[in-house]
Amino acid sequence: MDTTQVLKGMLDTAVLAALRVHPSYGYDLVRRLRHDGFSDVADASVYGTLRRLHRAGLLASEIVESDAGPPRKYYALNQAGTDELARSAETWQRITSTMNRLLGGEGTR
Amino acid sequence: MTPTSLSATAARYLHQVELLLADVGEDDRVDLLTDLADQLSELPDREITQRLGSPDRFVTEYRMSAGLDPTLPIVHDGVARGPVKGPVSIGIVLSLLVLPFGVLGLFSFGAQIVFGPFLLAIEWILARISPRPLRIVWVFLGGALGGEMAYLFLDLKVRQIDGFPAVVVGITVASMVALLIERTTRLRP
């Protein structure tokens, strides 16, 4: 089974979920997702997903000055992003519960 | 954009990515390059392509995830130009169809006025897709054609402006057309 493709399909939800916990800039988010098990997803995909979600109006952004380099753009969930995350979480619960039933043999009866 | 803390290899990688993002909005480009510079500063040189893939692959992946056109711009001698897309391709085909008439038109004033703009369009397209040395040739030829059209128009059709004044106007128009072609076919150094 190609784990990368499965993770890629869940990347939008993972990004929204990670940003719900606390706001991040691009590379910080890449590090956090990698730490949480998304190491098989290309880093460029995380950067691209972040920009797309921002353009879609699901994220708020704020430029924050940094001691360690140039100013960084921090992204956080706005209300539209929070709603979208709730919908995605519901879908995910439905899928996992269906899969669990099938894998546990209940769905074949 | 090359932070001084980066190694030569990392800086080269960052520059390649920057060129391949030439047609992406400045905000998105600067954000990505800032993040990438952070990441590159923590990666040993030998792990850069292992972790991020080649610059082409990195940018293609980024574009697809960001919902952008994944077609990469053409990079020639450190200069990036937008990819040749549908409308430009159609323009090339149409221009090539008109080219023989345009060339014949060079021997007749009326036809030259009619076909001159098509020839100019062809030269603009060729300048757009050619590598640097050849691009300069198309820029000069385009300028010369524009100037010649202006001169002929004034000298032959507007009798009040002929001779030396028409030559001056022709040279001025030639310079402006050449400058216009040069500016619009060069995306970013």
Coordinates of C-alpha atoms in Angstrom, one line a residue:
Chain A
M1 CA 0.0 0.0 0.0
D2 CA 1.4 3.4 -1.0
T3 CA 1.4 5.3 2.3
T4 CA 2.6 8.5 0.6
Q5 CA -0.6 8.7 -1.5
V6 CA -2.8 8.1 1.6
L7 CA -1.0 10.8 3.6
K8 CA -1.1 13.2 0.7
G9 CA -4.9 12.8 0.5
M10 CA -5.1 13.8 4.2
L11 CA -2.6 16.6 4.0
D12 CA -5.2 19.4 3.9
T13 CA -6.8 18.1 7.1
A14 CA -3.4 17.5 8.7
V15 CA -2.3 21.0 8.0
L16 CA -5.5 22.5 9.4
A17 CA -5.3 20.3 12.5
A18 CA -1.7 21.2 13.1
L19 CA -2.5 24.9 12.8
R20 CA -5.5 24.6 15.2
V21 CA -3.0 23.7 17.9
H22 CA -0.8 26.7 17.3
P23 CA 0.1 29.1 14.5
S24 CA 3.2 28.2 12.4
Y25 CA 5.3 29.5 9.5
G26 CA 6.0 27.1 6.6
Y27 CA 9.2 25.4 7.7
D28 CA 8.0 25.1 11.3
L29 CA 4.9 23.3 10.0
V30 CA 7.0 21.0 7.9
R31 CA 9.0 20.1 11.0
R32 CA 5.9 19.5 13.1
L33 CA 4.2 17.3 10.5
R34 CA 7.3 15.3 10.0
H35 CA 7.6 14.8 13.7
D36 CA 4.0 13.7 13.8
G37 CA 4.5 11.0 11.2
F38 CA 4.1 12.8 7.9
S39 CA 7.7 12.2 6.9
D40 CA 6.8 10.4 3.7
V41 CA 5.1 13.5 2.2
A42 CA 7.3 15.8 0.1
D43 CA 8.1 19.0 2.0
A44 CA 7.2 21.0 -1.2
S45 CA 3.7 19.5 -0.9
V46 CA 3.3 21.0 2.6
Y47 CA 4.5 24.4 1.5
G48 CA 2.1 24.3 -1.5
T49 CA -0.9 23.1 0.6
L50 CA -0.3 25.9 3.0
R51 CA -0.4 28.5 0.3
R52 CA -3.5 26.9 -1.3
L53 CA -5.4 26.8 1.9
H54 CA -4.5 30.4 2.6
R55 CA -5.7 31.5 -0.9
A56 CA -8.9 29.6 -0.3
G57 CA -9.6 31.8 2.7
L58 CA -9.2 29.0 5.3
L59 CA -6.2 30.6 7.1
A60 CA -5.3 33.9 8.5
S61 CA -1.7 35.1 8.3
E62 CA 0.4 37.5 10.2
I63 CA 4.0 38.7 9.5
V64 CA 6.1 38.3 12.6
E65 CA 9.6 39.8 13.0
S66 CA 12.3 37.2 13.8
D67 CA 15.6 37.5 15.8
A68 CA 17.0 34.6 13.7
G69 CA 16.4 35.9 10.2
P70 CA 13.9 37.7 8.0
P71 CA 10.3 38.3 9.1
R72 CA 8.2 35.2 8.8
K73 CA 4.5 34.7 7.8
Y74 CA 2.7 32.8 10.5
Y75 CA -0.6 31.0 9.5
A76 CA -3.5 30.3 11.9
L77 CA -6.9 28.9 11.4
N78 CA -9.7 31.4 10.9
Q79 CA -13.5 30.6 11.3
A80 CA -13.8 29.2 7.8
G81 CA -10.8 27.0 8.5
T82 CA -12.2 25.8 11.8
D83 CA -15.5 24.9 10.0
E84 CA -13.6 23.1 7.3
L85 CA -11.6 21.1 9.8
A86 CA -14.8 20.1 11.6
R87 CA -16.2 18.8 8.3
S88 CA -13.0 17.0 7.4
A89 CA -12.8 15.4 10.9
E90 CA -16.3 14.1 10.5
T91 CA -15.5 12.6 7.1
W92 CA -12.4 11.1 8.4
Q93 CA -14.3 9.5 11.4
R94 CA -16.8 8.0 8.9
I95 CA -14.1 6.6 6.7
T96 CA -12.1 5.1 9.6
S97 CA -15.2 3.6 11.2
T98 CA -16.2 2.0 7.9
M99 CA -12.7 0.7 7.3
N100 CA -12.5 -0.6 10.8
R101 CA -15.8 -2.4 10.4
L102 CA -14.6 -3.9 7.1
L103 CA -11.2 -4.9 8.4
G104 CA -12.7 -6.4 11.5
G105 CA -15.0 -8.5 9.4
E106 CA -18.3 -6.9 10.5
G107 CA -19.0 -5.3 7.1
T108 CA -19.0 -8.7 5.3
R109 CA -22.0 -10.1 7.1
Chain B
M1 CA 17.5 36.1 -2.5
T2 CA 20.5 34.4 -1.0
P3 CA 21.0 34.5 2.8
T4 CA 24.7 34.7 3.7
S5 CA 24.4 31.8 6.1
L6 CA 23.8 29.3 3.3
S7 CA 26.5 27.2 1.7
A8 CA 27.3 27.6 -2.0
T9 CA 25.4 24.4 -2.8
A10 CA 22.3 25.5 -0.8
A11 CA 22.4 29.0 -2.3
R12 CA 22.6 27.5 -5.8
Y13 CA 19.6 25.3 -5.0
L14 CA 17.6 28.3 -3.6
H15 CA 18.5 30.4 -6.7
Q16 CA 17.3 27.6 -9.1
V17 CA 14.0 27.4 -7.2
E18 CA 13.7 31.1 -7.3
L19 CA 14.1 31.1 -11.1
L20 CA 11.5 28.3 -11.5
L21 CA 9.1 30.4 -9.5
A22 CA 9.5 33.4 -11.8
D23 CA 5.9 33.5 -12.9
V24 CA 4.5 33.0 -9.3
G25 CA 3.1 36.0 -7.4
E26 CA 5.8 37.8 -5.4
D27 CA 4.1 37.3 -2.0
D28 CA 4.0 33.5 -2.5
R29 CA 7.5 33.4 -3.9
V30 CA 9.1 35.4 -1.1
D31 CA 7.2 33.3 1.6
L32 CA 8.4 30.0 0.0
L33 CA 12.0 31.2 -0.4
T34 CA 12.1 32.4 3.2
D35 CA 10.9 29.0 4.4
L36 CA 13.2 27.1 2.1
A37 CA 16.2 29.2 3.1
D38 CA 15.5 28.3 6.7
Q39 CA 15.3 24.6 5.8
L40 CA 18.4 24.7 3.6
S41 CA 20.4 26.3 6.4
E42 CA 19.8 23.2 8.5
L43 CA 20.5 20.6 5.9
P44 CA 24.0 19.3 5.1
D45 CA 24.8 19.8 1.4
R46 CA 24.8 16.1 0.6
E47 CA 21.2 15.7 2.0
I48 CA 19.6 18.6 0.1
T49 CA 18.5 16.7 -3.0
Q50 CA 17.9 13.6 -1.0
R51 CA 15.5 15.4 1.2
L52 CA 13.9 17.9 -1.2
G53 CA 14.5 16.4 -4.6
S54 CA 15.9 18.4 -7.5
P55 CA 14.9 22.0 -7.8
D56 CA 12.7 21.1 -10.8
R57 CA 11.0 18.4 -8.8
F58 CA 10.6 20.5 -5.7
V59 CA 8.9 23.4 -7.7
T60 CA 6.7 21.0 -9.7
E61 CA 5.5 19.4 -6.4
Y62 CA 4.9 22.8 -4.9
R63 CA 3.0 24.1 -7.9
M64 CA 0.7 21.1 -8.0
S65 CA 0.0 21.2 -4.2
A66 CA -0.6 25.0 -4.4
G67 CA -3.1 24.5 -7.2
L68 CA -0.9 26.3 -9.7
D69 CA 0.0 25.4 -13.3
P70 CA 2.8 22.7 -12.9
T71 CA 4.5 23.8 -16.1
L72 CA 7.9 25.2 -15.3
P73 CA 9.2 28.3 -16.9
I74 CA 12.1 27.9 -19.3
V75 CA 15.4 28.8 -17.7
H76 CA 18.3 29.8 -20.1
D77 CA 21.6 31.2 -18.8
G78 CA 20.2 32.2 -15.5
V79 CA 17.2 33.9 -17.1
A80 CA 13.6 32.5 -16.7
R81 CA 10.8 33.0 -19.2
G82 CA 7.3 31.8 -18.9
P83 CA 6.4 28.5 -20.5
V84 CA 5.2 28.4 -24.1
K85 CA 1.5 27.8 -23.5
G86 CA -1.6 27.3 -25.7
P87 CA -2.3 30.8 -26.9
V88 CA 1.4 31.4 -27.7
S89 CA 1.6 28.1 -29.6
I90 CA -1.5 29.1 -31.6
G91 CA 0.2 32.5 -32.2
I92 CA 3.3 30.8 -33.5
V93 CA 1.3 28.6 -35.9
L94 CA -0.7 31.6 -37.2
S95 CA 2.4 33.7 -37.6
L96 CA 4.2 31.0 -39.5
L97 CA 1.2 30.8 -41.9
V98 CA 1.3 34.5 -42.5
L99 CA 5.1 34.7 -42.7
P100 CA 5.5 34.1 -46.5
F101 CA 3.0 36.9 -47.3
G102 CA 4.8 39.1 -44.8
V103 CA 8.2 38.4 -46.5
L104 CA 6.7 39.2 -49.9
G105 CA 5.2 42.3 -48.4
L106 CA 8.7 43.7 -47.8
F107 CA 8.9 44.4 -51.5
S108 CA 5.7 46.4 -51.6
F109 CA 4.8 49.4 -49.3
G110 CA 1.1 48.6 -49.0
A111 CA 1.7 45.0 -48.2
Q112 CA 4.4 45.9 -45.7
I113 CA 2.0 48.1 -43.7
V114 CA -0.5 45.3 -43.7
F115 CA 1.9 42.5 -42.9
G116 CA 4.4 44.4 -40.8
P117 CA 2.5 43.9 -37.6
F118 CA 2.4 40.2 -38.2
L119 CA 6.1 40.1 -38.7
L120 CA 6.6 42.1 -35.5
A121 CA 4.4 39.6 -33.7
I122 CA 6.6 36.8 -35.0
E123 CA 9.8 38.5 -34.0
W124 CA 8.3 39.1 -30.5
I125 CA 7.4 35.4 -30.1
L126 CA 10.9 34.3 -31.4
A127 CA 12.5 36.7 -28.9
R128 CA 10.4 35.3 -26.2
I129 CA 11.4 31.6 -26.8
S130 CA 15.0 32.1 -28.0
P131 CA 18.1 31.9 -25.8
R132 CA 19.9 35.1 -24.9
P133 CA 22.2 35.8 -27.9
L134 CA 19.5 35.0 -30.5
R135 CA 17.0 37.1 -28.6
I136 CA 19.0 40.2 -29.1
V137 CA 19.0 39.6 -32.9
W138 CA 15.1 39.4 -32.8
V139 CA 15.0 42.5 -30.6
F140 CA 17.1 44.5 -33.2
L141 CA 15.2 43.1 -36.2
G142 CA 11.9 43.9 -34.5
G143 CA 13.1 47.5 -33.8
A144 CA 14.3 47.9 -37.3
L145 CA 11.0 46.7 -38.8
G146 CA 9.0 49.0 -36.5
G147 CA 11.2 52.0 -37.4
E148 CA 11.1 51.2 -41.1
M149 CA 7.3 51.0 -41.1
A150 CA 7.1 54.4 -39.3
Y151 CA 9.6 55.9 -41.8
L152 CA 7.8 54.6 -44.9
F153 CA 4.4 55.7 -43.6
L154 CA 5.6 59.2 -43.0
D155 CA 7.8 59.5 -46.0
L156 CA 5.4 58.1 -48.5
K157 CA 2.0 58.7 -47.1
V158 CA 2.3 61.9 -45.1
R159 CA 4.0 64.2 -47.5
Q160 CA 4.4 67.0 -45.1
I161 CA 6.8 64.9 -43.0
D162 CA 9.4 63.4 -45.3
G163 CA 13.2 63.2 -45.6
F164 CA 15.2 64.0 -42.5
P165 CA 12.3 64.4 -40.0
A166 CA 10.9 61.0 -41.2
V167 CA 14.3 59.4 -40.6
V168 CA 14.4 60.9 -37.0
V169 CA 10.9 59.6 -36.3
G170 CA 11.8 56.2 -37.8
I171 CA 14.9 55.9 -35.6
T172 CA 13.0 56.9 -32.5
V173 CA 10.2 54.4 -33.2
A174 CA 12.8 51.7 -33.9
S175 CA 14.4 52.3 -30.5
M176 CA 11.1 52.3 -28.7
V177 CA 9.9 49.1 -30.4
A178 CA 13.3 47.4 -29.7
L179 CA 13.1 48.5 -26.1
L180 CA 9.5 47.2 -25.8
I181 CA 10.4 43.8 -27.2
E182 CA 13.4 43.6 -25.0
R183 CA 11.4 44.5 -21.9
T184 CA 8.5 42.2 -22.5
T185 CA 10.5 39.1 -23.5
R186 CA 12.8 39.3 -20.5
L187 CA 11.0 38.0 -17.4
R188 CA 13.6 38.2 -14.6
P189 CA 17.4 37.9 -14.3

